[in-house]
C-alpha cells in the first residue's frame, strides 16, 4: 500500500541553525501539506502546496519557514533559523484532492531544538 | 483559540464494550468532520468522516454522530478491541477560499482498551 514517508525520524539541532525536513508524498497525489504538533498540544496546520506554489498557510508559517518541491518526488519544509519553540513533531500529508476528505499522513519528524 | 475541543485527554474501556469519544466545536462554518487514529511513532490515519448535512455515518464498528445544534460530534466504537488503543483526533474542515480548505484538529483523546 502506498504511504507517505518522512526523513529523518528525529532531528536535533542548535537554536539558530537551519533544518530541512523531507517528505516523499504518495506518487499520484498533487496536494501536499505540513502540520506540526507540539508535545501535548493539538495538531496544527502549517501550509498547503499545490502546483508548485503555496495555496494556503497559517499564521505559524512565517518568514522563517519555506516549502519546496525540488523534484518530482520530494516535498521539503525548511526552517531558516530555528527557535526553541519550533521543537515539535512535524507531519507531512498528501492527498489526491483539495477537499481534505481524506489525507494520508507520514510518520512524522521529531524536531528538537536545543 | 480552541475551535475544536476534545475535553477528555484519555479514556479506558473494557474489551467488547462501547467506546465513545467526544468532540465539540465552535465554528459554525465547519462543513465536514473527520476522525483520525494515531498509533505511537506513526502519523494520523484517517478513520471516518461525516458531512455537516448528515447526522450519522457508519463504517463497520465505527459510527460518527453529529449534532449540529449542539456543535457536538462523537465517535462510537463497538465492540472495542485492544487494537483500537490509540490516540483519536477529531478534525473539522473549513473552506478558506480560492478552492482551498483547512483542517483544525482537537488535542486528541487517548483510548485504552483493556483486554
mmCIF file of C-alpha atoms in Angstrom:
data_model
loop_
_atom_site.group_PDB
_atom_site.id
_atom_site.type_symbol
_atom_site.label_atom_id
_atom_site.label_comp_id
_atom_site.label_asym_id
_atom_site.label_seq_id
_atom_site.Cartn_x
_atom_site.Cartn_y
_atom_site.Cartn_z
ATOM 1 C CA UNK A 1 0.000 0.000 0.000
ATOM 2 C CA UNK A 2 1.424 3.411 -0.903
ATOM 3 C CA UNK A 3 2.479 5.565 2.025
ATOM 4 C CA UNK A 4 3.929 8.932 2.842
ATOM 5 C CA UNK A 5 7.484 8.738 4.134
ATOM 6 C CA UNK A 6 9.469 11.308 6.096
ATOM 7 C CA UNK A 7 13.132 11.690 6.922
ATOM 8 C CA UNK A 8 14.746 11.957 9.331
ATOM 9 C CA UNK A 9 12.593 10.456 12.049
ATOM 10 C CA UNK A 10 14.351 12.617 14.643
ATOM 11 C CA UNK A 11 16.374 15.781 14.110
ATOM 12 C CA UNK A 12 18.289 17.525 16.861
ATOM 13 C CA UNK A 13 19.650 20.975 16.144
ATOM 14 C CA UNK A 14 21.042 24.020 17.870
ATOM 15 C CA UNK A 15 18.968 27.155 18.125
ATOM 16 C CA UNK A 16 19.593 29.433 15.144
ATOM 17 C CA UNK A 17 20.508 26.608 12.796
ATOM 18 C CA UNK A 18 18.690 25.802 9.591
ATOM 19 C CA UNK A 19 16.883 22.497 9.237
ATOM 20 C CA UNK A 20 15.285 20.795 6.275
ATOM 21 C CA UNK A 21 12.626 18.185 6.853
ATOM 22 C CA UNK A 22 11.964 15.868 3.964
ATOM 23 C CA UNK A 23 8.847 14.096 2.809
ATOM 24 C CA UNK A 24 8.024 11.790 -0.057
ATOM 25 C CA UNK A 25 4.276 12.018 -0.698
ATOM 26 C CA UNK A 26 2.222 9.303 -2.354
ATOM 27 C CA UNK A 27 3.241 9.335 -6.007
ATOM 28 C CA UNK A 28 -0.044 10.229 -7.704
ATOM 29 C CA UNK A 29 -1.036 12.856 -5.133
ATOM 30 C CA UNK A 30 -0.995 16.507 -6.093
ATOM 31 C CA UNK A 31 -1.770 18.274 -2.821
ATOM 32 C CA UNK A 32 0.791 18.439 -0.065
ATOM 33 C CA UNK A 33 0.662 19.684 3.497
ATOM 34 C CA UNK A 34 2.774 20.244 6.560
ATOM 35 C CA UNK A 35 1.405 20.117 10.078
ATOM 36 C CA UNK A 36 3.109 20.280 13.419
ATOM 37 C CA UNK A 37 2.258 19.014 16.871
ATOM 38 C CA UNK A 38 3.962 20.492 19.894
ATOM 39 C CA UNK A 39 4.159 17.914 22.658
ATOM 40 C CA UNK A 40 0.807 17.649 24.428
ATOM 41 C CA UNK A 41 -0.876 20.072 22.062
ATOM 42 C CA UNK A 42 -3.126 19.736 19.046
ATOM 43 C CA UNK A 43 -2.015 19.087 15.506
ATOM 44 C CA UNK A 44 -1.695 22.473 13.787
ATOM 45 C CA UNK A 45 -1.877 23.245 10.093
ATOM 46 C CA UNK A 46 1.187 24.994 8.686
ATOM 47 C CA UNK A 47 0.927 25.108 4.923
ATOM 48 C CA UNK A 48 -0.649 23.539 1.857
ATOM 49 C CA UNK A 49 1.064 23.290 -1.518
ATOM 50 C CA UNK A 50 -0.251 22.621 -4.988
ATOM 51 C CA UNK A 51 1.095 23.106 -8.479
ATOM 52 C CA UNK A 52 4.462 24.256 -7.149
ATOM 53 C CA UNK A 53 3.100 27.027 -5.029
ATOM 54 C CA UNK A 54 1.681 27.623 -1.600
ATOM 55 C CA UNK A 55 -2.099 27.578 -1.689
ATOM 56 C CA UNK A 56 -2.720 28.261 1.977
ATOM 57 C CA UNK A 57 -0.656 28.986 5.067
ATOM 58 C CA UNK A 58 -1.347 29.595 8.712
ATOM 59 C CA UNK A 59 -0.065 32.415 10.897
ATOM 60 C CA UNK A 60 2.513 29.985 12.280
ATOM 61 C CA UNK A 61 4.119 29.761 8.840
ATOM 62 C CA UNK A 62 6.141 32.971 8.992
ATOM 63 C CA UNK A 63 9.187 34.086 7.013
ATOM 64 C CA UNK A 64 11.370 31.553 8.815
ATOM 65 C CA UNK A 65 9.532 28.743 7.063
ATOM 66 C CA UNK A 66 9.596 27.753 3.430
ATOM 67 C CA UNK A 67 8.487 24.767 1.401
ATOM 68 C CA UNK A 68 9.754 23.365 -1.823
ATOM 69 C CA UNK A 69 9.176 20.518 -4.191
ATOM 70 C CA UNK A 70 12.704 20.297 -5.615
ATOM 71 C CA UNK A 71 11.988 17.290 -7.819
ATOM 72 C CA UNK A 72 9.109 15.064 -8.751
ATOM 73 C CA UNK A 73 9.064 13.149 -5.520
ATOM 74 C CA UNK A 74 10.314 15.167 -2.541
ATOM 75 C CA UNK A 75 8.481 17.828 -0.607
ATOM 76 C CA UNK A 76 10.562 19.746 1.924
ATOM 77 C CA UNK A 77 9.986 22.081 4.833
ATOM 78 C CA UNK A 78 12.842 24.420 5.677
ATOM 79 C CA UNK A 79 13.166 26.363 8.899
ATOM 80 C CA UNK A 80 15.842 29.012 8.378
ATOM 81 C CA UNK A 81 16.776 29.897 11.936
ATOM 82 C CA UNK A 82 15.306 27.502 14.441
ATOM 83 C CA UNK A 83 13.927 28.639 17.769
ATOM 84 C CA UNK A 84 13.344 26.626 20.902
ATOM 85 C CA UNK A 85 9.599 26.835 20.315
ATOM 86 C CA UNK A 86 9.992 25.117 16.945
ATOM 87 C CA UNK A 87 10.548 21.859 18.810
ATOM 88 C CA UNK A 88 7.644 19.677 17.748
ATOM 89 C CA UNK A 89 6.583 16.710 15.678
ATOM 90 C CA UNK A 90 6.240 17.724 12.048
ATOM 91 C CA UNK A 91 3.850 15.739 9.882
ATOM 92 C CA UNK A 92 3.741 15.761 6.132
ATOM 93 C CA UNK A 93 0.493 14.769 4.403
ATOM 94 C CA UNK A 94 -0.669 14.350 0.850
ATOM 95 C CA UNK A 95 -3.978 13.895 -0.909
ATOM 96 C CA UNK A 96 -5.344 13.481 -4.405
ATOM 97 C CA UNK A 97 -7.931 16.208 -3.977
ATOM 98 C CA UNK A 98 -8.064 19.578 -2.247
ATOM 99 C CA UNK A 99 -11.258 18.945 -0.363
ATOM 100 C CA UNK A 100 -9.492 17.288 2.568
ATOM 101 C CA UNK A 101 -11.982 14.467 2.801
ATOM 102 C CA UNK A 102 -9.034 12.177 3.301
ATOM 103 C CA UNK A 103 -5.358 12.895 3.730
ATOM 104 C CA UNK A 104 -2.515 10.471 4.140
ATOM 105 C CA UNK A 105 -0.012 11.391 6.805
ATOM 106 C CA UNK A 106 3.603 10.419 7.141
ATOM 107 C CA UNK A 107 5.041 9.105 10.418
ATOM 108 C CA UNK A 108 6.444 12.489 11.346
ATOM 109 C CA UNK A 109 9.827 14.004 12.101
ATOM 110 C CA UNK A 110 10.525 14.908 15.683
ATOM 111 C CA UNK A 111 12.476 18.164 15.747
ATOM 112 C CA UNK A 112 14.321 19.034 18.924
ATOM 113 C CA UNK A 113 15.884 22.499 19.132
ATOM 114 C CA UNK A 114 18.476 22.919 21.884
ATOM 115 C CA UNK B 1 -8.175 29.536 20.186
ATOM 116 C CA UNK B 2 -9.641 26.056 20.543
ATOM 117 C CA UNK B 3 -12.201 25.821 17.801
ATOM 118 C CA UNK B 4 -12.203 22.041 18.137
ATOM 119 C CA UNK B 5 -12.193 20.638 21.639
ATOM 120 C CA UNK B 6 -11.707 17.138 22.874
ATOM 121 C CA UNK B 7 -12.225 17.562 26.576
ATOM 122 C CA UNK B 8 -11.242 14.056 27.618
ATOM 123 C CA UNK B 9 -7.499 13.530 27.278
ATOM 124 C CA UNK B 10 -7.901 9.820 27.989
ATOM 125 C CA UNK B 11 -10.490 7.061 28.119
ATOM 126 C CA UNK B 12 -10.279 3.450 29.302
ATOM 127 C CA UNK B 13 -12.776 0.838 28.153
ATOM 128 C CA UNK B 14 -13.071 -2.903 28.604
ATOM 129 C CA UNK B 15 -12.683 -5.056 25.528
ATOM 130 C CA UNK B 16 -16.056 -5.766 23.941
ATOM 131 C CA UNK B 17 -17.718 -2.680 25.382
ATOM 132 C CA UNK B 18 -18.555 0.542 23.586
ATOM 133 C CA UNK B 19 -16.046 3.387 23.378
ATOM 134 C CA UNK B 20 -17.482 6.870 22.977
ATOM 135 C CA UNK B 21 -15.136 9.698 22.099
ATOM 136 C CA UNK B 22 -16.492 13.211 22.133
ATOM 137 C CA UNK B 23 -15.657 16.378 20.269
ATOM 138 C CA UNK B 24 -17.104 19.885 20.471
ATOM 139 C CA UNK B 25 -16.584 22.726 18.045
ATOM 140 C CA UNK B 26 -17.321 26.417 17.988
ATOM 141 C CA UNK B 27 -17.031 27.455 14.347
ATOM 142 C CA UNK B 28 -20.357 27.117 12.549
ATOM 143 C CA UNK B 29 -18.522 27.373 9.213
ATOM 144 C CA UNK B 30 -17.078 23.890 9.595
ATOM 145 C CA UNK B 31 -18.700 21.758 6.905
ATOM 146 C CA UNK B 32 -17.004 18.397 7.272
ATOM 147 C CA UNK B 33 -15.674 16.462 10.224
ATOM 148 C CA UNK B 34 -13.104 13.707 10.352
ATOM 149 C CA UNK B 35 -11.709 11.323 12.900
ATOM 150 C CA UNK B 36 -8.105 10.236 12.747
ATOM 151 C CA UNK B 37 -6.421 7.496 14.718
ATOM 152 C CA UNK B 38 -2.768 7.707 15.694
ATOM 153 C CA UNK B 39 -0.511 4.975 16.991
ATOM 154 C CA UNK B 40 2.815 5.866 18.644
ATOM 155 C CA UNK B 41 5.600 6.631 16.150
ATOM 156 C CA UNK B 42 3.126 6.773 13.284
ATOM 157 C CA UNK B 43 1.251 9.587 11.584
ATOM 158 C CA UNK B 44 -2.503 10.058 11.963
ATOM 159 C CA UNK B 45 -4.596 7.661 9.895
ATOM 160 C CA UNK B 46 -7.985 8.618 8.535
ATOM 161 C CA UNK B 47 -10.757 6.648 10.193
ATOM 162 C CA UNK B 48 -14.198 8.005 9.362
ATOM 163 C CA UNK B 49 -15.847 11.266 8.407
ATOM 164 C CA UNK B 50 -19.202 12.987 8.258
ATOM 165 C CA UNK B 51 -20.594 15.857 6.279
ATOM 166 C CA UNK B 52 -22.348 18.640 8.143
ATOM 167 C CA UNK B 53 -25.555 17.820 6.265
ATOM 168 C CA UNK B 54 -25.745 14.398 7.873
ATOM 169 C CA UNK B 55 -26.214 13.297 11.443
ATOM 170 C CA UNK B 56 -24.763 9.812 11.298
ATOM 171 C CA UNK B 57 -22.208 7.852 9.346
ATOM 172 C CA UNK B 58 -21.393 4.239 9.987
ATOM 173 C CA UNK B 59 -18.470 2.095 8.855
ATOM 174 C CA UNK B 60 -18.243 -1.318 10.428
ATOM 175 C CA UNK B 61 -17.551 -0.977 14.128
ATOM 176 C CA UNK B 62 -17.203 2.797 13.843
ATOM 177 C CA UNK B 63 -20.078 5.263 13.860
ATOM 178 C CA UNK B 64 -19.840 9.029 13.961
ATOM 179 C CA UNK B 65 -22.780 11.094 15.170
ATOM 180 C CA UNK B 66 -23.157 14.804 14.523
ATOM 181 C CA UNK B 67 -25.417 17.140 16.486
ATOM 182 C CA UNK B 68 -25.163 20.448 14.673
ATOM 183 C CA UNK B 69 -27.379 22.373 17.029
ATOM 184 C CA UNK B 70 -25.121 21.387 19.917
ATOM 185 C CA UNK B 71 -21.961 21.668 17.810
ATOM 186 C CA UNK B 72 -21.022 18.240 19.044
ATOM 187 C CA UNK B 73 -19.865 15.049 17.430
ATOM 188 C CA UNK B 74 -18.995 11.686 18.818
ATOM 189 C CA UNK B 75 -17.244 8.565 17.634
ATOM 190 C CA UNK B 76 -18.630 5.241 18.781
ATOM 191 C CA UNK B 77 -16.570 2.086 18.561
ATOM 192 C CA UNK B 78 -18.416 -1.123 19.252
ATOM 193 C CA UNK B 79 -17.262 -3.621 20.169
ATOM 194 C CA UNK B 80 -13.965 -2.140 21.301
ATOM 195 C CA UNK B 81 -10.848 -4.201 20.655
ATOM 196 C CA UNK B 82 -7.351 -3.951 22.155
ATOM 197 C CA UNK B 83 -6.040 -2.919 18.717
ATOM 198 C CA UNK B 84 -8.225 0.180 18.924
ATOM 199 C CA UNK B 85 -5.934 1.534 21.646
ATOM 200 C CA UNK B 86 -4.557 4.739 20.135
ATOM 201 C CA UNK B 87 -4.945 8.500 20.208
ATOM 202 C CA UNK B 88 -8.050 9.686 18.370
ATOM 203 C CA UNK B 89 -8.128 13.142 16.837
ATOM 204 C CA UNK B 90 -11.250 14.974 15.849
ATOM 205 C CA UNK B 91 -10.752 17.358 12.919
ATOM 206 C CA UNK B 92 -13.030 19.886 11.254
ATOM 207 C CA UNK B 93 -12.806 21.330 7.785
ATOM 208 C CA UNK B 94 -13.500 24.871 6.700
ATOM 209 C CA UNK B 95 -13.403 26.349 3.238
ATOM 210 C CA UNK B 96 -10.774 29.074 3.262
ATOM 211 C CA UNK B 97 -11.415 30.447 -0.213
ATOM 212 C CA UNK B 98 -9.964 30.061 -3.720
ATOM 213 C CA UNK B 99 -10.586 26.339 -3.723
ATOM 214 C CA UNK B 100 -8.646 25.765 -0.515
ATOM 215 C CA UNK B 101 -9.661 24.112 2.700
ATOM 216 C CA UNK B 102 -8.113 23.933 6.139
ATOM 217 C CA UNK B 103 -8.350 21.341 8.858
ATOM 218 C CA UNK B 104 -8.474 22.238 12.521
ATOM 219 C CA UNK B 105 -7.639 19.446 14.919
ATOM 220 C CA UNK B 106 -8.517 18.792 18.515
ATOM 221 C CA UNK B 107 -5.868 17.798 21.048
ATOM 222 C CA UNK B 108 -6.794 14.146 20.887
ATOM 223 C CA UNK B 109 -8.157 11.509 23.264
ATOM 224 C CA UNK B 110 -6.038 8.551 24.206
ATOM 225 C CA UNK B 111 -8.161 5.411 24.172
ATOM 226 C CA UNK B 112 -7.016 2.360 26.071
ATOM 227 C CA UNK B 113 -8.967 -0.840 25.523
ATOM 228 C CA UNK B 114 -8.330 -3.262 28.339
ATOM 229 C CA UNK B 115 -8.386 -6.975 27.475
#
